[in-house]
Amino acid sequence: MSSTAPVLVSIRDLVKRFGPTTAVDGVSLDVAQGEFLTFLGSSGSGKTTTLFIVAGFEDPTGGDVLIDGRSVLSVAPNKRNIGMVFQRYTLFPHLSVFDNVAFPLAVRRRPRHEIEQAVKETLALVRLEEFAARKPGQLSGGQQQRVALARALVYKPRILLMDEPLAALDKKLREEIQIEIRRIHRELGVTILYVTHDQEEALRLSDRIAVFSHGRVVQVGSGADLYERPADAFVAGFIGNSNFLPARVRGVDAERTAVELPNGAVVAGRTDSALASGGEASLMIRPEKLFLVNGRDAPDANYDCRVDVTLRDSTYLGDSLQREVVTPWGQCLMVRQTGDAEALSHAGTGAALTLCWHSGDARVFRKTAGSSAPRS
Amino acid sequence: MRSTLRRGRAWPLRGFGPALPALVFLFVFMVAPLAVLFLRSVTEPTLGLGNYAELLGDATYGRVLFNTFTVATVVTVVTLALGYPVAWLLVILPSRVARWLFAIILLSMWTNLLARTYGWMVLLQRTGVINRTLMDLGLISEPLPLVNNLAGVTIGMTYIMLPFIILPLHATLSAIDPAIMQAASIAGARPRQIFFRVLLPLSLPGIGAGCLMVFVMALGYYVTPALLGGASTTMLAELIAQQVQSLLNWGLGSAAAFILLTVTLILYAIYVRAIGLGRPQ
Amino acid sequence: MLLSLNRMGPGRYALYSIGVLVALFLLFPILFIALLSFGSSQWLQFPPPGWTLKWYRDFFDDPRWIAAILTSLKVGLCVMALSIALGLPAAFALVRGSFPGRVALRAFFTSPMIVPIVILAIALYAVFLRLGLNGTFIGFVAAHLILALPFSIICIVNALEGFDEAIEKAAIVCGASKLEAICRITLPSIRLGIFAGALFSFLISWDEVVLGIFMASPSLQTLPVKMWTTLRQDLSPVIAAASTLLIVVTMAVMALAAFIRRRSEP
Ligand SMILES: Nc1ncnc2c1ncn2[C@@H]1O[C@H](COP(=O)(O)OP(=O)(O)O)[C@@H](O)[C@H]1O
Ligand SMILES: [Mg+2]
């Protein structure tokens, strides 16, 4: 959808420095009308700063923000007609829920009956009609953030900014409100820029995700793009779980890159970046793409890559079985087995097994500082 | 153009403007008069530090300094000894009782200073209730000299300073996590050990803050010593007032004022360094 | 509980007795004066030989006492208003500003609490003598304002530090201008702090005696100054009556503060 809709927000080469620290370091993004775009990244990666520049609370050191093709940097935040929900609870403590939601219309000097109508509708949208008379102090955290959402939507802004709005809530409540946010996005068609450090939340909500690291956007794409074709080891480590195997590049062709593992085994993986033969690299493979077979059994012909391993531990997780195996070079790898886990259920700790996978499921990345990427 | 205009907010004095009226006011009405006073202390009657030399060298004035520091020290020690248990009680008493105790402390603190001092003048005088009662009980045959001397000043000042040590102590004590005491208790400490090894060390910041506050206030106090003290027990603040008001000796009075101010500001600086500028209540 | 009471053993009785003694010590002079003000003895005998309202009559019949009350009220209200008018913006600068020397400025703003009042009094007296401000209304207000300002600034700074600036930002994205956001959202949210600052400022002025002693002229005296000059002559029971009235005022103000605090809690 994002490819067909016109661009609404355009962030161009944005840079923001606070004294010696560079919080945002050349971010460029186009957000289509009606799109749900999420900034995903660990704390301190510049997500909030970027969002605050779009909102107008910070001035960029360089770059530009365009809405509808026009720069908004000279427009004061209260004139940008953007809605925003903050990470912390920001309801006006002395006003009732109704007056909180009515506030944006009141400062726009709308007539009384119009305000009442709009507030009622918006409270209904977040399913809080019956709380209109309460004060914020009498609401739970989840309710407060829903009121904040209503307050940000009541004046029908075209753009809604949300800065980790659910970070302070517990998991169950968070999932409930995520469903509400999806529904509201579908119903209203509002363009949403959403910030989170929670990859699951990003995957669940977004049309596209922009992965932030050290003030830069390392990759933009749909959840599937990021998971299946991560641009680098950082993204691979940030989205989903992964195993990183140290490797040395042996040969490069159009489809596959052949690499040598520390034990001398030569395996292959796909790659997007040009790699020099002989260079250090890192082979990434997802735990659910790995298979274990008994050392003596003939491996499946589908799996063209193999390494001998020792089983260290098995954990039963209900829908899957998680195994830890140790490679000949002493590295511990995660394997997730679903369905046909039966076959090896008897294998005990210390059993000699063969780990195999399909070279099309593995990816080879250049060795960078990011290859020891965080597991989120 | 747009950006340069808005970038103006990154000006190094960002947000300073609103402080200006208050700052100007204090400069005109506090700093400037104090500066003038200082000038007088080194120019009247002659240019130089003669006034300071006289104050620090003369036995009469030495006596005044001695009185001042003695009273301030005694008052600090006594208020701490009385105030610490009360602050502690405020924390551990059931809240209904504690509220009453609190109300009494605040009432006495906010009751007009002269009204309270007047009360002590009446109570402590030769024919006052205290002497009368003690004589009726046969404990004394002559009225005790309780007023117009250092005893009177100390009683009156202790009375006035007590809330100023109880409140910071209470703030410190109530900020201590009770779980720490429980942990100490589980670890086998007896109540006395808990007090000396856990509670007391943890409340040292409050003790420091309260004592410094009381000591500084006591050093420069005027009203109570003037009303409850006597001719031979002059304290520094009275000396300053006398020199200026009755003797029109501005040079010496100003010099005394600056000795007091310097000591006060040094103690204040220590206070700010050690405790920071927290809330006074 | 820090060492709960029932586990403390006999030590708690020592604690109780100190508590009771201190409470009595603090209450004693206040109650004593209130009683004496109704006693009939000119020489403040206790227990009084009889009861009378004479001292209150003397107080209210004397136009100088009434004038002193009015002066104190007027000065106090002016000091209160100015203290907030100067203290509110100053507090914003201290909390929101990002200029070098903010900590030093804060220390400077609280320093009038520390400077011994006598010193301030003679310094002002000397300068006011030149300016012709001694004993004038403006002189009283300016002098008292010096002492009141730290209290309003501290109260408002505390309130403002407890107020999340993101709430003000939220009002601004909602479409409010900066000024509108401050007036409609921030100020109402910190009103308790402003109120406390105003109350303290008034009480500081209402009680201030030393600054007044030095610069008062016989024509304009605040209540404490009038009490002081009377006290210096004798321990007249009229002062007991005046003191009792002041105690009642203090209790009323404290009750008002407690009431407003309780009502504003959700
Ligand atoms: N007002 C500020 N002053 C100085 N540094 C800041 C300021 N705001 C953010 N930063 C710094 O900029 C970086 C990015 O911060 P932020 O955008 O808040 O990250 P995120 O929202 O991704 O956690 C951090 O290193 C942070 O310390
Ligand atoms: Mg953030």
mmCIF file with all atom_site columns, C-alpha atoms in Angstrom, chain A residues 52 55 57 77-79 82-84 86 88-95 103-109 135 138 151 155, chain C residues 163-178 180-181 183-191 264 266:
data_model
loop_
_atom_site.group_PDB
_atom_site.id
_atom_site.type_symbol
_atom_site.label_atom_id
_atom_site.label_alt_id
_atom_site.label_comp_id
_atom_site.label_asym_id
_atom_site.label_entity_id
_atom_site.label_seq_id
_atom_site.pdbx_PDB_ins_code
_atom_site.Cartn_x
_atom_site.Cartn_y
_atom_site.Cartn_z
_atom_site.occupancy
_atom_site.B_iso_or_equiv
_atom_site.pdbx_formal_charge
_atom_site.auth_seq_id
_atom_site.auth_comp_id
_atom_site.auth_asym_id
_atom_site.auth_atom_id
_atom_site.pdbx_PDB_model_num
ATOM 1  C CA . PHE A 1 52  ? 10.189  15.573 18.447 1.00 0.00 ? 52  PHE A CA 1
ATOM 2  C CA . ALA A 1 55  ? 6.408   17.545 16.178 1.00 0.00 ? 55  ALA A CA 1
ATOM 3  C CA . PHE A 1 57  ? 9.728   20.536 19.892 1.00 0.00 ? 57  PHE A CA 1
ATOM 4  C CA . PRO A 1 77  ? 4.336   23.016 17.043 1.00 0.00 ? 77  PRO A CA 1
ATOM 5  C CA . ASN A 1 78  ? 0.863   24.231 17.933 1.00 0.00 ? 78  ASN A CA 1
ATOM 6  C CA . LYS A 1 79  ? 0.221   25.187 14.296 1.00 0.00 ? 79  LYS A CA 1
ATOM 7  C CA . ILE A 1 82  ? -0.300  16.979 14.429 1.00 0.00 ? 82  ILE A CA 1
ATOM 8  C CA . GLY A 1 83  ? -1.593  14.658 17.117 1.00 0.00 ? 83  GLY A CA 1
ATOM 9  C CA . MET A 1 84  ? 0.778   13.172 19.657 1.00 0.00 ? 84  MET A CA 1
ATOM 10 C CA . PHE A 1 86  ? 3.676   10.660 24.789 1.00 0.00 ? 86  PHE A CA 1
ATOM 11 C CA . ARG A 1 88  ? 4.694   9.346  30.005 1.00 0.00 ? 88  ARG A CA 1
ATOM 12 C CA . TYR A 1 89  ? 1.172   10.074 31.159 1.00 0.00 ? 89  TYR A CA 1
ATOM 13 C CA . THR A 1 90  ? 0.456   13.601 30.023 1.00 0.00 ? 90  THR A CA 1
ATOM 14 C CA . LEU A 1 91  ? -3.224  14.076 30.775 1.00 0.00 ? 91  LEU A CA 1
ATOM 15 C CA . PHE A 1 92  ? -3.953  17.476 32.278 1.00 0.00 ? 92  PHE A CA 1
ATOM 16 C CA . PRO A 1 93  ? -4.280  16.531 35.947 1.00 0.00 ? 93  PRO A CA 1
ATOM 17 C CA . HIS A 1 94  ? -6.774  19.218 36.913 1.00 0.00 ? 94  HIS A CA 1
ATOM 18 C CA . LEU A 1 95  ? -9.244  18.579 34.066 1.00 0.00 ? 95  LEU A CA 1
ATOM 19 C CA . PHE A 1 103 ? -8.997  20.870 25.124 1.00 0.00 ? 103 PHE A CA 1
ATOM 20 C CA . PRO A 1 104 ? -7.679  20.857 21.513 1.00 0.00 ? 104 PRO A CA 1
ATOM 21 C CA . LEU A 1 105 ? -11.079 21.977 20.240 1.00 0.00 ? 105 LEU A CA 1
ATOM 22 C CA . ALA A 1 106 ? -11.442 24.573 22.985 1.00 0.00 ? 106 ALA A CA 1
ATOM 23 C CA . VAL A 1 107 ? -8.140  26.208 22.052 1.00 0.00 ? 107 VAL A CA 1
ATOM 24 C CA . ARG A 1 108 ? -9.347  26.166 18.445 1.00 0.00 ? 108 ARG A CA 1
ATOM 25 C CA . ARG A 1 109 ? -12.415 28.104 19.599 1.00 0.00 ? 109 ARG A CA 1
ATOM 26 C CA . LYS A 1 135 ? -10.221 12.969 36.734 1.00 0.00 ? 135 LYS A CA 1
ATOM 27 C CA . GLN A 1 138 ? -8.873  8.041  38.957 1.00 0.00 ? 138 GLN A CA 1
ATOM 28 C CA . ARG A 1 151 ? -7.211  13.791 22.875 1.00 0.00 ? 151 ARG A CA 1
ATOM 29 C CA . TYR A 1 155 ? -9.294  17.332 16.124 1.00 0.00 ? 155 TYR A CA 1
ATOM 30 C CA . PHE C 2 163 ? 5.129   18.875 37.116 1.00 0.00 ? 163 PHE C CA 1
ATOM 31 C CA . ASP C 2 164 ? 6.053   16.903 33.998 1.00 0.00 ? 164 ASP C CA 1
ATOM 32 C CA . GLU C 2 165 ? 6.949   19.338 31.246 1.00 0.00 ? 165 GLU C CA 1
ATOM 33 C CA . ALA C 2 166 ? 5.675   16.769 28.729 1.00 0.00 ? 166 ALA C CA 1
ATOM 34 C CA . ILE C 2 167 ? 2.158   17.709 29.860 1.00 0.00 ? 167 ILE C CA 1
ATOM 35 C CA . GLU C 2 168 ? 2.759   21.268 28.727 1.00 0.00 ? 168 GLU C CA 1
ATOM 36 C CA . LYS C 2 169 ? 4.184   19.929 25.444 1.00 0.00 ? 169 LYS C CA 1
ATOM 37 C CA . ALA C 2 170 ? 1.037   17.844 25.044 1.00 0.00 ? 170 ALA C CA 1
ATOM 38 C CA . ALA C 2 171 ? -1.056  20.996 25.360 1.00 0.00 ? 171 ALA C CA 1
ATOM 39 C CA . ILE C 2 172 ? 1.077   22.647 22.687 1.00 0.00 ? 172 ILE C CA 1
ATOM 40 C CA . VAL C 2 173 ? 0.680   19.818 20.153 1.00 0.00 ? 173 VAL C CA 1
ATOM 41 C CA . CYS C 2 174 ? -3.020  20.008 20.898 1.00 0.00 ? 174 CYS C CA 1
ATOM 42 C CA . GLY C 2 175 ? -2.891  23.485 19.389 1.00 0.00 ? 175 GLY C CA 1
ATOM 43 C CA . ALA C 2 176 ? -2.356  25.753 22.382 1.00 0.00 ? 176 ALA C CA 1
ATOM 44 C CA . SER C 2 177 ? 0.240   28.513 22.173 1.00 0.00 ? 177 SER C CA 1
ATOM 45 C CA . LYS C 2 178 ? 3.058   28.451 24.733 1.00 0.00 ? 178 LYS C CA 1
ATOM 46 C CA . GLU C 2 180 ? -2.003  29.466 26.560 1.00 0.00 ? 180 GLU C CA 1
ATOM 47 C CA . ALA C 2 181 ? -0.478  26.150 27.614 1.00 0.00 ? 181 ALA C CA 1
ATOM 48 C CA . CYS C 2 183 ? -1.950  29.659 31.699 1.00 0.00 ? 183 CYS C CA 1
ATOM 49 C CA . ARG C 2 184 ? -4.489  26.912 31.101 1.00 0.00 ? 184 ARG C CA 1
ATOM 50 C CA . ILE C 2 185 ? -2.476  23.829 31.985 1.00 0.00 ? 185 ILE C CA 1
ATOM 51 C CA . THR C 2 186 ? 0.746   24.490 33.873 1.00 0.00 ? 186 THR C CA 1
ATOM 52 C CA . LEU C 2 187 ? -0.403  27.171 36.312 1.00 0.00 ? 187 LEU C CA 1
ATOM 53 C CA . PRO C 2 188 ? -3.572  25.332 37.367 1.00 0.00 ? 188 PRO C CA 1
ATOM 54 C CA . SER C 2 189 ? -1.511  22.178 37.866 1.00 0.00 ? 189 SER C CA 1
ATOM 55 C CA . ILE C 2 190 ? 0.968   23.886 40.196 1.00 0.00 ? 190 ILE C CA 1
ATOM 56 C CA . ARG C 2 191 ? -1.624  26.042 41.949 1.00 0.00 ? 191 ARG C CA 1
ATOM 57 C CA . SER C 2 264 ? -7.780  19.641 46.082 1.00 0.00 ? 264 SER C CA 1
ATOM 58 C CA . PRO C 2 266 ? -8.732  13.769 44.293 1.00 0.00 ? 266 PRO C CA 1
#
